[in-house]
PDB file of C-alpha atoms in Angstrom:
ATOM      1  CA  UNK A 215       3.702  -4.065 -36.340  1.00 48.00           C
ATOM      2  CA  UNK A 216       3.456  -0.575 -36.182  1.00 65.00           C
ATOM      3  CA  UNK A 217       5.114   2.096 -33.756  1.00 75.00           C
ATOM      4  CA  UNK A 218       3.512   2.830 -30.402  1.00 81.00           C
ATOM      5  CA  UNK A 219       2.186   5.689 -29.660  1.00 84.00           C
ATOM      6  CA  UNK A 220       3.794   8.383 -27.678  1.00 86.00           C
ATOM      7  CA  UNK A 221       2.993  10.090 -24.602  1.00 85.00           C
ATOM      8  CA  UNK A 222       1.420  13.227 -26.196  1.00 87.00           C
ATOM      9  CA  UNK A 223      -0.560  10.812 -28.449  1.00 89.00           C
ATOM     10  CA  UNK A 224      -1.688   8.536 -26.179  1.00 88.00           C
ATOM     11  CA  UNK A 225      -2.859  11.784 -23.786  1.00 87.00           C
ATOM     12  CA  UNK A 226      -4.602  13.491 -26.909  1.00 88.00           C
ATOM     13  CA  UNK A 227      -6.474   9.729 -27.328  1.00 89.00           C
ATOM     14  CA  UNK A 228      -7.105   9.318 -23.490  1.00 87.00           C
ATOM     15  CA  UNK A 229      -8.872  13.142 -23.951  1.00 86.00           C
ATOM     16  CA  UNK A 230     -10.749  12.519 -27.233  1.00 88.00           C
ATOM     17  CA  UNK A 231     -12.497   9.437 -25.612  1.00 86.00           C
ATOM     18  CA  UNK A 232     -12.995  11.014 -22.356  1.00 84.00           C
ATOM     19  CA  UNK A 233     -15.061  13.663 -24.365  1.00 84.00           C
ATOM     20  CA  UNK A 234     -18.692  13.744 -25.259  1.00 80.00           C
ATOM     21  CA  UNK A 235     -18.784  14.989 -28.629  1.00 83.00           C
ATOM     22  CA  UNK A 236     -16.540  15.725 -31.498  1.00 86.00           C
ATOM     23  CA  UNK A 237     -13.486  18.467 -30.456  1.00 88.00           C
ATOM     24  CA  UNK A 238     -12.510  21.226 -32.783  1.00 90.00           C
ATOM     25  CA  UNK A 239      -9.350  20.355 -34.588  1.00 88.00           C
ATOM     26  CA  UNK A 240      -8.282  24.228 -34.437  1.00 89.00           C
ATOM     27  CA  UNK A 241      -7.779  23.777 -30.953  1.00 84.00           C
ATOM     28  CA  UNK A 242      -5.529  20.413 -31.107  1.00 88.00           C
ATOM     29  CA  UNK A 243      -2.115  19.893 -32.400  1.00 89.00           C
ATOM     30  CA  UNK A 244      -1.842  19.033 -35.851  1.00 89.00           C
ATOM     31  CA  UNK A 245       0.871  17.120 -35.488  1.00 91.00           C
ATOM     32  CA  UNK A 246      -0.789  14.691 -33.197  1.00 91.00           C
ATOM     33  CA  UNK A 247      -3.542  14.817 -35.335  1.00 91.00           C
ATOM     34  CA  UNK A 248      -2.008  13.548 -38.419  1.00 91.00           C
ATOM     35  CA  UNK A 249      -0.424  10.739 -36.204  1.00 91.00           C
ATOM     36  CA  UNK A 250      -3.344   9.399 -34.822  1.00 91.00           C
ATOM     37  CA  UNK A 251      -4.786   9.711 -38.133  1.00 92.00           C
ATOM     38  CA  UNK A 252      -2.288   8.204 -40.016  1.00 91.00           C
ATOM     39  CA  UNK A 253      -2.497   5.196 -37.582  1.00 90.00           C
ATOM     40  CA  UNK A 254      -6.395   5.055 -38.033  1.00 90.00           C
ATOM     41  CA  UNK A 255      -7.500   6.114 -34.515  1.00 90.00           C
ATOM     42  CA  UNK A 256      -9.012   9.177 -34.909  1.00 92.00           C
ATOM     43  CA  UNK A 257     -10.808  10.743 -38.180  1.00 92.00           C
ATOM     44  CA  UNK A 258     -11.632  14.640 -38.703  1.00 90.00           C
ATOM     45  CA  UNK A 259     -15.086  15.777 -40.338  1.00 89.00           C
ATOM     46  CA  UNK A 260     -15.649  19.610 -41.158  1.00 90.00           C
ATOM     47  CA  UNK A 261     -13.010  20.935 -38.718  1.00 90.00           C
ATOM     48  CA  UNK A 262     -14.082  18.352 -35.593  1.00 92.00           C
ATOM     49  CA  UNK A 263     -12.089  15.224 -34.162  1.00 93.00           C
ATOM     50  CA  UNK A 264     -13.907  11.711 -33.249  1.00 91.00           C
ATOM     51  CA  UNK A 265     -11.941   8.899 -31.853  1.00 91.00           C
ATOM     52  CA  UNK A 266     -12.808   5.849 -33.758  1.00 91.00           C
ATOM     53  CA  UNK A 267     -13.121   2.082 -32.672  1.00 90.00           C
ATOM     54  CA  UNK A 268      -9.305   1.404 -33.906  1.00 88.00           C
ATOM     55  CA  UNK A 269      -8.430   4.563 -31.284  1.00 88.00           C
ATOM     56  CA  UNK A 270     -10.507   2.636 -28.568  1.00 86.00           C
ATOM     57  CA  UNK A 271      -9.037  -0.497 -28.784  1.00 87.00           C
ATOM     58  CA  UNK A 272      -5.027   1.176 -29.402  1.00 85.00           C
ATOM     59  CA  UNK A 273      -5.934   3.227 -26.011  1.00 81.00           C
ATOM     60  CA  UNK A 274      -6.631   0.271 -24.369  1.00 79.00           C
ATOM     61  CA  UNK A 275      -3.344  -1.698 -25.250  1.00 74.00           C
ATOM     62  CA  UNK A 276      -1.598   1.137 -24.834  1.00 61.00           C
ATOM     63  CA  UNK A 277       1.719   1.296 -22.902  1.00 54.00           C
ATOM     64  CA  UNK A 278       4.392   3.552 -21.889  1.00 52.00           C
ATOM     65  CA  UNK A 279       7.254   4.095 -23.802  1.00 53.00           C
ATOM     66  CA  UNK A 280      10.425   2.490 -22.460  1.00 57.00           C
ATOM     67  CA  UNK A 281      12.965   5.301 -21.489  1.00 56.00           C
ATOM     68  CA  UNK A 282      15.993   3.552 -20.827  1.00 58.00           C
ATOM     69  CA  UNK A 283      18.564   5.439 -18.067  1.00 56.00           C
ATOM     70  CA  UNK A 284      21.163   4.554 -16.021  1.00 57.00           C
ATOM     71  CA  UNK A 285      20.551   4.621 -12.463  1.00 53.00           C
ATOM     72  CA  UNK A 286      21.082   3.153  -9.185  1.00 54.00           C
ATOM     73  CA  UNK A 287      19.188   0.173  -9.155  1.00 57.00           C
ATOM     74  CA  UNK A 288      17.749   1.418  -4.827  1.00 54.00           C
ATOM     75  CA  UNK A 289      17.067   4.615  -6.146  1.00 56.00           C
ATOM     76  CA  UNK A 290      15.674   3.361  -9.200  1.00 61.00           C
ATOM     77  CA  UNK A 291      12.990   1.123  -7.949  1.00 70.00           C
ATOM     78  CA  UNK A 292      11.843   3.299  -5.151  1.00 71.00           C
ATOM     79  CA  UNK A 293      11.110   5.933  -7.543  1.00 72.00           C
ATOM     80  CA  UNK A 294       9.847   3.405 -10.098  1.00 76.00           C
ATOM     81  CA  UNK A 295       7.528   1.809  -7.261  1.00 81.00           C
ATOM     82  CA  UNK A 296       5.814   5.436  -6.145  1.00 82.00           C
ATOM     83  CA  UNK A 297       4.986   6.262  -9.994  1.00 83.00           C
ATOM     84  CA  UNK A 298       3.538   2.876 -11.115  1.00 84.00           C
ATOM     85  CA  UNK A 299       1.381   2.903  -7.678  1.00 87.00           C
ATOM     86  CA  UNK A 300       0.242   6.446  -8.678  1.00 86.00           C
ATOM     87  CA  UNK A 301      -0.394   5.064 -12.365  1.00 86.00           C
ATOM     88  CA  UNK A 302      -2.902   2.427 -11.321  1.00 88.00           C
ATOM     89  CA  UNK A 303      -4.343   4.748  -9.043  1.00 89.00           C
ATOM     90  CA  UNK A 304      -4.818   6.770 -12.085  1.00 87.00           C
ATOM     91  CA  UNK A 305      -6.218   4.178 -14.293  1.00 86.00           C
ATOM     92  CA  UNK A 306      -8.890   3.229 -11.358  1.00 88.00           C
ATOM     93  CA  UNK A 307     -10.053   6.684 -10.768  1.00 87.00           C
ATOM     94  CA  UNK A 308     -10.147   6.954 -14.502  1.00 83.00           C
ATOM     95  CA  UNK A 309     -12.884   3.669 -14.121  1.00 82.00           C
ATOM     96  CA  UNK A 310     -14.519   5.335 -11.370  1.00 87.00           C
ATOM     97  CA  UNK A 311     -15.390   8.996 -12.810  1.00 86.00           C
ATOM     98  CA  UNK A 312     -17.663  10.060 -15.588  1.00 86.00           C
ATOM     99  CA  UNK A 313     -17.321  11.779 -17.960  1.00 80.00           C
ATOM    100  CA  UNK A 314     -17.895  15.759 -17.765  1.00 82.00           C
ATOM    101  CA  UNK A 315     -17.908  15.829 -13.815  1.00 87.00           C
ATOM    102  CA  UNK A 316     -15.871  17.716 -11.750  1.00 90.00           C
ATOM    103  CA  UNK A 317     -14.718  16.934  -8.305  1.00 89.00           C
ATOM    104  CA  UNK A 318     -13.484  19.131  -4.963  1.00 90.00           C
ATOM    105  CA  UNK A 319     -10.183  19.707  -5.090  1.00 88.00           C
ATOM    106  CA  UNK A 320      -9.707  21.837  -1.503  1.00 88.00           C
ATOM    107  CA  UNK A 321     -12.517  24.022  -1.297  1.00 91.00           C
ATOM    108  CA  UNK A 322     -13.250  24.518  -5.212  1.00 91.00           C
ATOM    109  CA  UNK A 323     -14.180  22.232  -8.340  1.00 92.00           C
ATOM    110  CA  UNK A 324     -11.907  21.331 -10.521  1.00 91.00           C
ATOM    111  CA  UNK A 325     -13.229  19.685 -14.341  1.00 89.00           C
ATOM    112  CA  UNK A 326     -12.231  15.606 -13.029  1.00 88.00           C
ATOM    113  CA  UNK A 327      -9.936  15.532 -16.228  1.00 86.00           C
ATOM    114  CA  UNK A 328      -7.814  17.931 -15.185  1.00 88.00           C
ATOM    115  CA  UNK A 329      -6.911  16.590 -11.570  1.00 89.00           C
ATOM    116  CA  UNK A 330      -6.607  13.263 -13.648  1.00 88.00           C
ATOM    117  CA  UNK A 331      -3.907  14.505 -16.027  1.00 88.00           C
ATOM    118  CA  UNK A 332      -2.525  16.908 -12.636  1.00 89.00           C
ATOM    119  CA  UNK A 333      -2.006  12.873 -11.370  1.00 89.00           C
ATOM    120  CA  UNK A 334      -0.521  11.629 -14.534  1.00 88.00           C
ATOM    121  CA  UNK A 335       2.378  14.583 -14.833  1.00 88.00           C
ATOM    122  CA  UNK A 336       3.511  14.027 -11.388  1.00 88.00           C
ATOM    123  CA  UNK A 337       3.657  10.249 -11.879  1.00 87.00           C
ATOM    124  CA  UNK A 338       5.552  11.317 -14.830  1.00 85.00           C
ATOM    125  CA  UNK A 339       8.150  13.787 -12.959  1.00 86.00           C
ATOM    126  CA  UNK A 340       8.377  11.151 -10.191  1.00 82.00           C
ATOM    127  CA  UNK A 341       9.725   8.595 -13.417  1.00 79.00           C
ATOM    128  CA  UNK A 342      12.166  11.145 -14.474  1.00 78.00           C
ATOM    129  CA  UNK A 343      12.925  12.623 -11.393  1.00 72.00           C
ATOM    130  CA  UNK A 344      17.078  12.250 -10.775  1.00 53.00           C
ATOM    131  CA  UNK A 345      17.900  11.275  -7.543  1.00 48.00           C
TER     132      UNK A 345
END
């Protein structure tokens, strides 16, 4: 069985496949890159990234690393509670929106991925978040 993938892989993946076309590789971290390469989900042609079927299915059954801390167990589930609520919430509205569109955030428009990933870092702080 191979290693999971970590956050920064898994959010590189998640963007890839949320894109329409290839994405320059100049713009991307090479690191990443020659993970997800390495592991067969993405492959690079003349300077551009494409996710490939193996990166579709790996997104799919991909899960959050385990970080294990000590904690009290009240303050520990409350916390734990908000940020998987706000993960499914993320996943749904991840269903929901196309690709490319952009939704009002206030009064301007913001590129949907963006308040997406704006979602997934503060269900990410709320994890890690010391109480």
């Amino acid at each position: 069985m191979s290693q999971p993938l970590n956050e920064k892989q898994v959010d590189l993946l998640r963007y890839l496949t949320r894109q329409s076309g290839p994405v320059s590789s100049a713009d991307l971290d090479g690191r990443i890159i020659r993970a997800l390469k390495s592991r067969d989900c993405i492959t690079e042609h003349n300077g551009h990234v494409v996710v490939t079927d193996a990166g579709r299915e790996t997104l799919q059954g991909a899960v959050a690393p385990k970080v294990r801390k000590r904690r009290v167990a009240a303050q520990q589930t409350a916390t734990h509670a908000r940020a998987k609520a706000v993960q499914r919430a993320i996943q749904i509205l991840e269903l929901a929106l196309p690709r490319d569109s952009e939704v009002a955030v206030g009064n301007i428009f913001a590129a949907a991925d963006d308040v997406v990933d704006g979602f997934r870092r503060y269900a990410r702080a709320l994890e890690k978040k010391k109480a």
